[in-house]
Coordinates of C-alpha atoms in Angstrom, one line a residue:
Chain A
M236 CA -17.2 12.1 24.6
D237 CA -19.8 9.8 25.6
A238 CA -20.3 6.7 24.3
V239 CA -22.7 6.7 21.6
S240 CA -21.0 9.3 20.2
L241 CA -17.8 7.1 20.5
A242 CA -19.5 4.0 19.3
I243 CA -21.6 5.5 16.2
P244 CA -18.4 6.0 14.7
L245 CA -17.0 2.5 15.0
I246 CA -20.1 0.9 13.6
E247 CA -19.4 3.4 10.6
M248 CA -15.9 2.4 10.2
T249 CA -16.4 -1.2 10.4
I250 CA -19.7 -0.7 8.3
A251 CA -17.0 1.3 5.7
G252 CA -14.5 -1.5 5.7
A253 CA -16.6 -4.3 4.8
I254 CA -18.0 -2.2 1.8
I255 CA -14.8 -1.1 0.9
N256 CA -14.3 -5.1 0.7
A257 CA -17.0 -5.9 -0.9
S258 CA -16.8 -3.0 -3.7
V259 CA -13.0 -4.3 -4.9
H260 CA -14.4 -7.4 -5.9
F261 CA -16.7 -5.9 -8.7
I262 CA -14.2 -4.2 -10.5
P263 CA -12.5 -5.9 -13.8
V264 CA -9.1 -6.5 -12.6
G265 CA -6.8 -8.1 -15.3
G266 CA -3.3 -7.5 -14.1
A267 CA -0.4 -8.1 -15.9
P268 CA -2.1 -10.6 -18.6
A269 CA -4.7 -8.2 -19.6
A270 CA -1.5 -5.6 -20.1
M271 CA -0.6 -7.4 -22.5
A272 CA -4.4 -8.3 -23.6
T273 CA -4.4 -11.7 -23.0
S274 CA -6.8 -11.4 -19.8
T275 CA -10.5 -9.5 -19.1
G276 CA -10.3 -6.1 -17.5
V277 CA -8.2 -3.3 -17.1
G278 CA -4.1 -4.1 -16.8
T279 CA -2.9 -3.4 -13.4
G280 CA -3.3 -4.8 -10.3
T281 CA -6.2 -4.1 -8.0
T282 CA -4.5 -2.4 -5.5
Q283 CA -4.5 0.1 -8.2
L284 CA -7.6 0.4 -9.4
A285 CA -9.3 0.4 -6.0
A286 CA -6.2 3.0 -4.9
G287 CA -7.0 5.2 -8.0
A288 CA -11.1 5.1 -8.0
G289 CA -11.1 4.9 -4.3
F290 CA -8.9 8.2 -3.8
T291 CA -10.7 10.1 -5.7
G292 CA -14.1 9.2 -4.0
L293 CA -12.2 10.2 -1.0
M294 CA -11.4 13.7 -2.8
G295 CA -15.2 14.4 -3.8
A296 CA -16.5 13.4 -0.4
A297 CA -13.6 15.9 1.6
V298 CA -14.8 18.6 -1.3
M299 CA -18.3 17.8 -0.1
A300 CA -18.0 17.9 3.5
A301 CA -15.9 20.7 3.3
T302 CA -19.2 22.7 1.8
V303 CA -21.8 21.0 3.7
G304 CA -21.0 20.4 6.9
L305 CA -22.5 16.8 8.9
S306 CA -25.8 17.2 8.7
L307 CA -28.2 14.4 8.1
T308 CA -28.8 15.9 4.6
G309 CA -25.1 16.6 4.3
I310 CA -24.0 12.7 5.2
A311 CA -26.1 11.9 2.1
L312 CA -24.8 14.6 -0.5
I313 CA -21.1 13.3 1.1
L314 CA -21.5 9.3 0.0
V315 CA -23.4 11.0 -3.0
S316 CA -20.5 13.1 -3.8
G317 CA -17.7 9.7 -3.2
A318 CA -19.4 7.4 -5.5
I319 CA -20.5 9.7 -8.0
S320 CA -16.6 10.7 -8.1
S321 CA -15.4 7.3 -7.8
M322 CA -17.7 6.1 -10.8
I323 CA -16.5 8.9 -12.5
M324 CA -12.8 8.0 -12.1
L325 CA -12.6 4.3 -12.6
G326 CA -15.5 4.7 -15.9
V327 CA -12.5 6.9 -17.3
T328 CA -10.0 4.6 -16.8
M329 CA -12.2 1.5 -18.2
L330 CA -12.9 3.7 -21.3
I331 CA -9.5 4.5 -22.0
G332 CA -8.2 1.1 -21.6
Q333 CA -11.0 -0.2 -24.2
L334 CA -10.3 2.5 -26.6
I335 CA -6.3 1.0 -26.0
Y336 CA -7.4 -2.5 -26.4
V337 CA -9.7 -2.2 -29.4
F338 CA -7.9 0.6 -31.6
G339 CA -4.5 -0.1 -30.3
V340 CA -4.1 -3.4 -29.8
G341 CA -6.8 -4.7 -32.2
V342 CA -8.7 -7.3 -29.9
V343 CA -12.7 -7.9 -29.6
P344 CA -14.0 -7.3 -25.9
A345 CA -15.0 -10.7 -24.7
A346 CA -15.3 -12.0 -21.4
D347 CA -13.9 -15.8 -20.5
K348 CA -16.4 -16.4 -17.9
C349 CA -20.0 -16.5 -19.0
E350 CA -20.9 -17.6 -22.1
I351 CA -23.1 -14.4 -22.8
D352 CA -23.1 -11.3 -21.8
P353 CA -25.7 -11.0 -19.0
I354 CA -26.5 -7.4 -19.9
T355 CA -26.4 -7.3 -23.8
K356 CA -27.0 -11.2 -24.1
D357 CA -24.1 -11.0 -27.2
P358 CA -22.4 -14.4 -27.6
Q359 CA -19.0 -14.2 -25.6
K360 CA -17.4 -17.7 -26.2
P361 CA -16.4 -17.3 -30.1
Y362 CA -14.6 -14.3 -30.0
V363 CA -12.3 -15.2 -27.2
T364 CA -8.8 -15.7 -28.7
P365 CA -7.8 -19.3 -28.0
G366 CA -4.9 -19.6 -25.2
T367 CA -6.3 -16.3 -23.9
T368 CA -8.7 -15.6 -21.0
G369 CA -10.8 -12.8 -22.5
H370 CA -9.5 -9.5 -23.7
G371 CA -10.7 -5.9 -23.7
V372 CA -13.5 -4.4 -20.5
P373 CA -17.0 -6.3 -22.0
T374 CA -20.2 -4.8 -21.3
V375 CA -20.6 -6.8 -18.4
C376 CA -17.5 -6.1 -16.8
F377 CA -18.2 -2.3 -17.5
I378 CA -21.5 -2.3 -15.3
S379 CA -20.0 -4.1 -12.4
G380 CA -16.9 -1.7 -12.3
L381 CA -19.3 0.9 -12.4
I382 CA -21.1 -0.6 -9.9
G383 CA -17.7 -1.5 -8.0
A384 CA -16.6 2.0 -8.0
A385 CA -19.9 3.3 -6.8
L386 CA -19.6 1.0 -3.5
G387 CA -15.7 1.8 -3.0
G388 CA -16.4 5.3 -3.2
I389 CA -19.3 5.0 -0.5
G390 CA -17.1 3.0 1.9
G391 CA -14.1 5.8 2.0
A392 CA -16.9 8.3 2.0
L393 CA -18.7 6.9 5.3
A394 CA -14.7 5.9 6.9
Y395 CA -14.0 9.5 5.9
I396 CA -17.2 10.9 7.5
A397 CA -16.3 8.6 11.0
M398 CA -13.2 9.8 11.3
L399 CA -14.4 13.7 11.1
K400 CA -17.4 12.9 13.8
L401 CA -14.7 11.8 16.1
G402 CA -13.2 15.1 15.8
L403 CA -10.3 14.6 14.0
S404 CA -8.8 17.2 11.9
P405 CA -10.2 17.1 7.8
A406 CA -6.5 16.4 6.9
L407 CA -5.8 13.5 9.9
A408 CA -9.6 12.0 8.8
G409 CA -7.8 12.0 5.0
M410 CA -4.7 10.6 5.9
L411 CA -6.1 8.0 8.2
A412 CA -9.1 7.2 5.4
V413 CA -6.1 6.6 2.7
G414 CA -4.6 3.9 5.3
F415 CA -8.1 2.6 6.2
F416 CA -8.9 2.4 2.6
F417 CA -5.6 0.3 1.5
I418 CA -5.6 -2.2 4.3
N419 CA -9.3 -3.3 3.3
A420 CA -8.3 -3.4 -0.6
V421 CA -5.3 -5.5 -0.4
L422 CA -7.2 -7.8 1.8
A423 CA -10.0 -7.9 -0.5
S424 CA -6.9 -8.4 -3.7
Y425 CA -5.7 -11.2 -1.6
N426 CA -9.1 -12.4 -1.6
I427 CA -9.4 -12.4 -5.2
G428 CA -5.7 -14.0 -6.1
G429 CA -4.7 -12.2 -9.3
T430 CA -7.5 -11.7 -11.2
I431 CA -11.3 -11.1 -11.8
E432 CA -13.7 -10.0 -14.4
G433 CA -16.9 -8.7 -12.2
F434 CA -20.0 -10.1 -10.5
H435 CA -19.9 -13.2 -12.8
D436 CA -16.6 -14.1 -12.3
P437 CA -17.0 -17.6 -10.1
K438 CA -14.5 -16.1 -7.9
F439 CA -17.0 -13.7 -7.1
K440 CA -18.3 -16.5 -4.7
K441 CA -14.8 -15.4 -2.5
M442 CA -16.3 -12.5 -1.4
P443 CA -17.6 -13.1 2.1
N444 CA -14.2 -14.5 3.4
G445 CA -13.0 -11.1 2.1
V446 CA -15.2 -9.0 4.3
I447 CA -15.4 -10.9 7.0
A448 CA -11.2 -10.3 6.9
S449 CA -11.7 -6.2 6.8
T450 CA -14.8 -6.2 9.6
V451 CA -11.9 -7.7 11.7
A452 CA -9.8 -5.3 10.7
S453 CA -11.8 -2.4 10.8
L454 CA -12.7 -2.7 14.1
L455 CA -9.2 -2.8 15.3
F456 CA -8.5 0.1 13.1
G457 CA -12.0 2.0 14.6
I458 CA -11.2 1.0 17.9
I459 CA -7.4 2.2 17.8
A460 CA -8.9 5.7 16.3
V461 CA -11.4 5.9 18.9
A462 CA -8.2 5.7 21.5
M463 CA -6.6 8.7 19.6
A464 CA -10.2 10.5 20.1
L465 CA -10.7 10.5 23.8
Chain B
M89 CA 2.4 -11.6 -12.3
S90 CA 4.3 -11.2 -9.4
H91 CA 6.7 -14.1 -8.8
G92 CA 9.6 -14.1 -7.7
G93 CA 11.2 -15.6 -10.5
G94 CA 13.6 -18.3 -9.1
G95 CA 12.2 -18.5 -5.8
H96 CA 14.5 -17.3 -2.9
A97 CA 18.6 -16.5 -4.0
T98 CA 21.2 -16.7 -1.3
E99 CA 20.9 -14.4 1.7
L100 CA 23.8 -12.5 2.4
Y101 CA 22.7 -11.2 5.7
P102 CA 19.4 -13.2 7.8
E103 CA 16.1 -11.1 7.9
N104 CA 16.0 -11.1 11.3
Q105 CA 19.0 -9.3 11.6
I106 CA 18.6 -6.7 9.3
F107 CA 15.5 -6.2 11.0
A108 CA 16.0 -5.8 14.3
V109 CA 19.2 -3.2 12.9
G110 CA 16.8 -1.3 11.1
V111 CA 14.0 -0.8 13.8
V112 CA 16.8 -0.2 16.8
L113 CA 19.0 2.4 14.0
S114 CA 15.3 4.0 13.2
L115 CA 14.5 4.2 17.0
V116 CA 17.2 5.9 17.8
G117 CA 16.9 8.0 14.9
I118 CA 13.4 9.1 15.7
Y119 CA 14.5 9.9 20.0
L120 CA 17.4 11.9 18.1
A121 CA 15.7 13.6 16.0
N122 CA 13.0 15.0 18.7
F123 CA 15.7 15.6 20.9
L124 CA 18.6 17.5 19.1
P125 CA 18.4 21.0 18.0
D126 CA 16.4 21.7 15.2
N127 CA 19.1 22.1 12.6
L128 CA 20.4 18.6 13.1
S129 CA 17.4 16.3 13.3
M130 CA 16.7 16.1 9.7
L131 CA 20.4 15.3 9.2
I132 CA 20.7 12.9 11.9
G133 CA 17.1 11.8 12.1
G134 CA 16.4 11.3 9.0
L135 CA 19.6 9.2 8.1
L136 CA 19.1 6.5 10.7
V137 CA 15.1 6.3 9.9
S138 CA 16.4 5.2 6.5
A139 CA 17.3 2.0 7.7
A140 CA 13.8 1.2 7.8
C141 CA 12.7 1.7 4.6
V142 CA 15.6 -1.1 4.3
A143 CA 13.9 -3.2 6.4
G144 CA 10.8 -3.4 5.4
A145 CA 12.7 -3.8 1.6
N146 CA 14.3 -7.0 2.6
T147 CA 11.1 -8.3 3.8
V148 CA 9.0 -7.6 1.2
R149 CA 11.7 -9.4 -0.5
K150 CA 11.8 -12.2 1.1
V151 CA 7.9 -12.2 1.2
A152 CA 6.7 -11.4 -2.1
A153 CA 9.9 -14.1 -3.6
Y154 CA 6.8 -16.9 -2.9
G155 CA 4.4 -15.1 -5.4
L156 CA 1.8 -12.8 -3.8
G157 CA -0.7 -13.2 -7.1
T158 CA -1.2 -9.1 -6.6
G159 CA 2.1 -8.1 -7.1
V160 CA 4.6 -6.7 -5.2
P161 CA 3.0 -3.1 -4.7
S162 CA 0.2 -4.3 -2.8
I163 CA 2.0 -5.2 0.5
G164 CA 4.0 -2.2 0.4
M165 CA 0.8 -0.4 0.4
I166 CA -0.8 -2.6 2.9
S167 CA 2.3 -1.8 5.0
L168 CA 2.0 1.8 5.0
G169 CA -1.6 1.7 5.8
M170 CA -1.1 -0.1 9.2
G171 CA 2.1 2.3 9.5
T172 CA 0.4 5.0 9.4
L173 CA -2.2 3.7 11.8
A174 CA 0.0 2.8 14.0
A175 CA 2.7 6.2 13.6
V176 CA -0.6 8.4 14.3
A177 CA -1.6 6.8 17.0
G178 CA 1.5 6.6 18.8
V179 CA 2.0 10.1 18.9
L180 CA -2.0 11.3 19.7
I181 CA -2.5 8.4 22.0
P182 CA -0.1 9.7 24.8
K183 CA -2.2 13.4 24.6
A184 CA -5.4 11.6 25.1
L185 CA -4.0 9.6 27.9
G186 CA -2.4 12.3 29.3
I187 CA 1.3 10.6 29.6
T188 CA 4.5 11.9 28.4
Y189 CA 4.9 12.3 24.5
L190 CA 8.1 10.8 24.9
V191 CA 6.7 7.0 24.5
A192 CA 5.1 7.8 21.7
P193 CA 7.6 5.9 18.9
I194 CA 7.7 2.7 21.5
L195 CA 3.7 3.0 21.4
T196 CA 4.1 3.0 17.4
L197 CA 5.7 0.3 18.0
I198 CA 3.9 -2.0 19.9
I199 CA 0.6 -1.2 17.9
A200 CA 2.5 -2.1 14.6
L201 CA 3.6 -5.2 16.3
V202 CA -0.5 -5.6 17.0
V203 CA -2.1 -4.7 14.0
G204 CA 0.3 -6.3 11.6
Y205 CA 0.0 -9.8 13.6
I206 CA -3.7 -9.5 13.7
V207 CA -4.0 -8.4 10.2
G208 CA -1.2 -11.5 9.0
R209 CA -3.4 -13.7 10.8
L210 CA -6.9 -12.6 9.0
T211 CA -4.5 -12.7 5.2
V212 CA -4.2 -16.5 6.6
N213 CA -7.4 -17.3 8.1
P214 CA -10.6 -16.6 6.3
V215 CA -9.1 -15.1 3.5
G216 CA -7.0 -17.8 2.6
M217 CA -2.9 -16.8 1.5
K218 CA -0.7 -19.8 1.6
I219 CA 2.4 -18.1 2.3
P220 CA 4.0 -19.7 5.4
I221 CA 5.8 -16.7 6.5
M222 CA 2.6 -14.1 6.1
V223 CA 2.3 -13.9 9.4
R224 CA 5.8 -12.7 10.3
S225 CA 6.1 -10.7 7.1
M226 CA 2.8 -8.4 7.8
T227 CA 4.3 -7.8 11.4
Y228 CA 7.7 -7.2 10.1
L229 CA 6.0 -4.7 7.4
S230 CA 4.0 -3.1 9.4
V231 CA 6.3 -2.3 12.0
A232 CA 9.1 -1.0 9.2
G233 CA 6.4 1.0 7.6
A234 CA 5.3 2.4 10.8
M235 CA 8.6 3.3 12.3
A236 CA 10.0 5.1 8.5
L237 CA 6.3 7.1 8.5
L238 CA 7.0 7.7 12.4
G239 CA 11.0 8.7 11.8
F240 CA 10.7 10.8 8.5
T241 CA 7.8 13.1 9.5
T242 CA 9.8 13.3 13.3
A243 CA 12.7 14.7 11.4
Y244 CA 10.5 17.0 9.2
V245 CA 8.9 18.6 12.4
G246 CA 11.7 18.1 15.1
S247 CA 9.8 16.7 18.0
L248 CA 7.3 14.4 19.2
E249 CA 5.6 16.6 20.8
P250 CA 1.5 16.4 20.1
Q251 CA 0.9 19.5 19.2
A252 CA 4.3 20.7 17.1
F253 CA 3.4 16.8 15.4
I254 CA -0.1 17.4 14.1
N255 CA 0.3 21.0 12.8
G256 CA 4.3 20.0 11.8
A257 CA 3.4 16.6 10.3
L258 CA -0.6 16.3 9.8
N259 CA -2.1 19.3 9.0
T260 CA -0.1 20.1 6.7
G261 CA 0.0 16.9 4.4
I262 CA 3.8 15.8 5.1
M263 CA 2.4 12.5 6.5
A264 CA 0.6 11.9 3.2
L265 CA 4.3 12.7 1.5
A266 CA 5.7 10.0 3.6
F267 CA 3.3 7.5 3.0
I268 CA 4.3 7.4 -0.9
T269 CA 7.8 8.1 -0.6
A270 CA 8.7 5.8 2.5
G271 CA 5.9 3.4 0.3
M272 CA 7.8 3.5 -2.5
A273 CA 10.7 2.7 -1.2
I274 CA 9.8 -0.4 0.6
L275 CA 8.4 -1.6 -2.1
H276 CA 10.5 -1.0 -5.0
P277 CA 13.8 -2.4 -4.3
F278 CA 12.3 -6.0 -4.7
N279 CA 9.6 -5.1 -7.4
A280 CA 12.4 -3.6 -10.1
C281 CA 14.8 -6.4 -9.2
L282 CA 12.9 -9.3 -8.7
G283 CA 13.5 -12.3 -11.9
P284 CA 15.5 -15.9 -11.5
N285 CA 19.0 -13.8 -11.6
E286 CA 17.9 -11.7 -8.1
S287 CA 20.7 -11.3 -5.5
H288 CA 20.5 -10.2 -2.0
R289 CA 23.9 -7.8 -2.7
R290 CA 21.9 -5.7 -5.9
T291 CA 18.3 -5.6 -4.1
L292 CA 20.1 -4.6 -1.1
T293 CA 22.3 -1.7 -2.5
L294 CA 18.5 -0.6 -4.4
A295 CA 17.3 -0.7 -1.2
V296 CA 19.4 1.5 0.6
A297 CA 19.8 3.6 -2.7
C298 CA 15.8 4.1 -1.9
G299 CA 16.1 4.7 1.8
L300 CA 18.3 7.8 1.1
I301 CA 16.5 9.5 -1.4
T302 CA 13.6 9.1 0.4
W303 CA 15.7 11.5 3.2
F304 CA 16.8 13.7 -0.1
V305 CA 13.2 14.2 -0.4
F306 CA 12.5 15.0 2.9
S307 CA 15.8 17.7 3.2
V308 CA 14.4 19.8 0.2
V309 CA 10.8 19.6 1.8
K310 CA 12.9 21.0 5.0
L311 CA 14.8 23.5 3.1
D312 CA 17.7 21.7 4.9
I313 CA 21.0 22.5 2.9
I314 CA 23.5 20.2 4.4
S315 CA 21.2 17.3 4.5
M316 CA 20.5 18.1 0.8
V317 CA 24.0 17.8 0.2
V318 CA 25.1 14.9 2.4
S319 CA 22.2 12.6 1.1
I320 CA 22.1 13.4 -2.4
I321 CA 25.8 12.5 -2.2
L322 CA 24.8 9.4 -0.4
W323 CA 22.4 8.2 -2.6
A324 CA 24.7 8.4 -5.5
I325 CA 27.4 6.7 -4.5
A326 CA 24.7 3.6 -3.7
Y327 CA 23.3 4.1 -6.7
V328 CA 26.6 4.1 -9.2
K329 CA 27.0 0.9 -7.4
F330 CA 23.6 -0.6 -7.9
V331 CA 23.7 0.6 -11.6
K332 CA 27.5 -1.3 -11.7
M333 CA 26.3 -4.5 -10.1
S334 CA 23.0 -4.6 -12.6
F335 CA 25.7 -4.3 -15.5
K336 CA 28.0 -6.8 -14.5
D337 CA 24.8 -9.4 -13.4
A338 CA 22.9 -8.2 -16.7
C339 CA 26.3 -9.2 -18.5
A340 CA 26.4 -12.6 -16.6
V341 CA 22.8 -13.6 -18.2
L342 CA 23.8 -11.9 -21.9
H343 CA 27.2 -13.9 -21.6
V344 CA 25.6 -17.4 -21.7
P345 CA 27.9 -20.4 -22.7
E346 CA 27.1 -21.5 -26.1
I347 CA 24.0 -24.4 -25.7
P348 CA 25.5 -28.1 -26.9
K349 CA 24.4 -28.9 -30.4
K350 CA 22.1 -32.2 -30.3
G351 CA 24.3 -35.3 -31.1
E352 CA 27.6 -34.0 -30.6

């Protein structure tokens, strides 16, 4: 293959890694405290949430890629398909989690990291149980999660497209995209260091560090992937 | 959520020793799986490659005891992410460069070392993980993950020849099975055993059991009856030992001496 057709997938993979890392920072991850409804977000770790949504996005992208091919319209459709699949997956996860928090545990969804919800303008602080850091999935976290899922789906789909362009078989491209997704999602979760509520959380400002780390890691991944396709 | 409870329990064997044994055994296993006839590759290769899972699980124990803040599974998954790349690259790069495919396991080892080291540096420098052994552990985990992935898939295919490997392991999706089974074998032992009463012997026993059941899963997929029987028997021995140990240690916690009353 000539230099240009190798360089474009390399650039795409680098960008995809940065997008995946950024996307994880939007997802409301509550971790173990949220599983006991003493922290805002969905009660599981970053890796699991991002992986669940990201893989669904990847599947959506792969199905679309098998149908439309890699023309310019095709690529746009693959990206959209990845984003929508990922958003549906995370949206359902958050919705069911919310139902359990509200009707099962019996808590009011409330964000701890903001005085009033930036989207609905509802006051949050009076509803936070003393001794906890919020509970449930309030509107701002839900919207933030949907944005994150869309970005994650786009990132995963972009990485998949890049590997298809390198001439790898769909099965191989999918497998490598899974590994690629995990590296970037875990780097992001180490950057967050536990729990995050969404874009209104102060920890969100740490995002550039994670994006830099992912860009370097994705570039390395891309170089090795290009060496495979020579 | 991922605190190692009481920190590090005393070590039965040093980490480097277990890691070295695990990598050497799995390397030997991969070559044997390649050279031995097809009906023996899963029996011998699978058994030896289980050692890579044990080595990985032991490193997870060491690093996750510091408290990752994101749960033990995260480090198991990143190790398998790096391992997938290294294992696939190790098989496909010799084909691209036109050199003999027998360098594949060595090449996988080198790529895993490089990727693990760089990703480990990244978790320390821009990301800011404050675990002193992070770089070393990421390097070790990357190698263990890559060896486990390449080993089990090679034992399944019975050959390292790129075209056979692509048709047998990659296009059939066996690599995805290896990803999750080897991943569970690496991350599960410490995740299950962590806590104030964690002991190295118990975690290692569970790690051995997890490695053996991964081998069993691959024997079932390959429909290799002898491997299935051998692996399930070995697994049962290790697992019964683990359960007995757990009961014994749980008993030690339950029967604490009575707390002395105030004023006595």
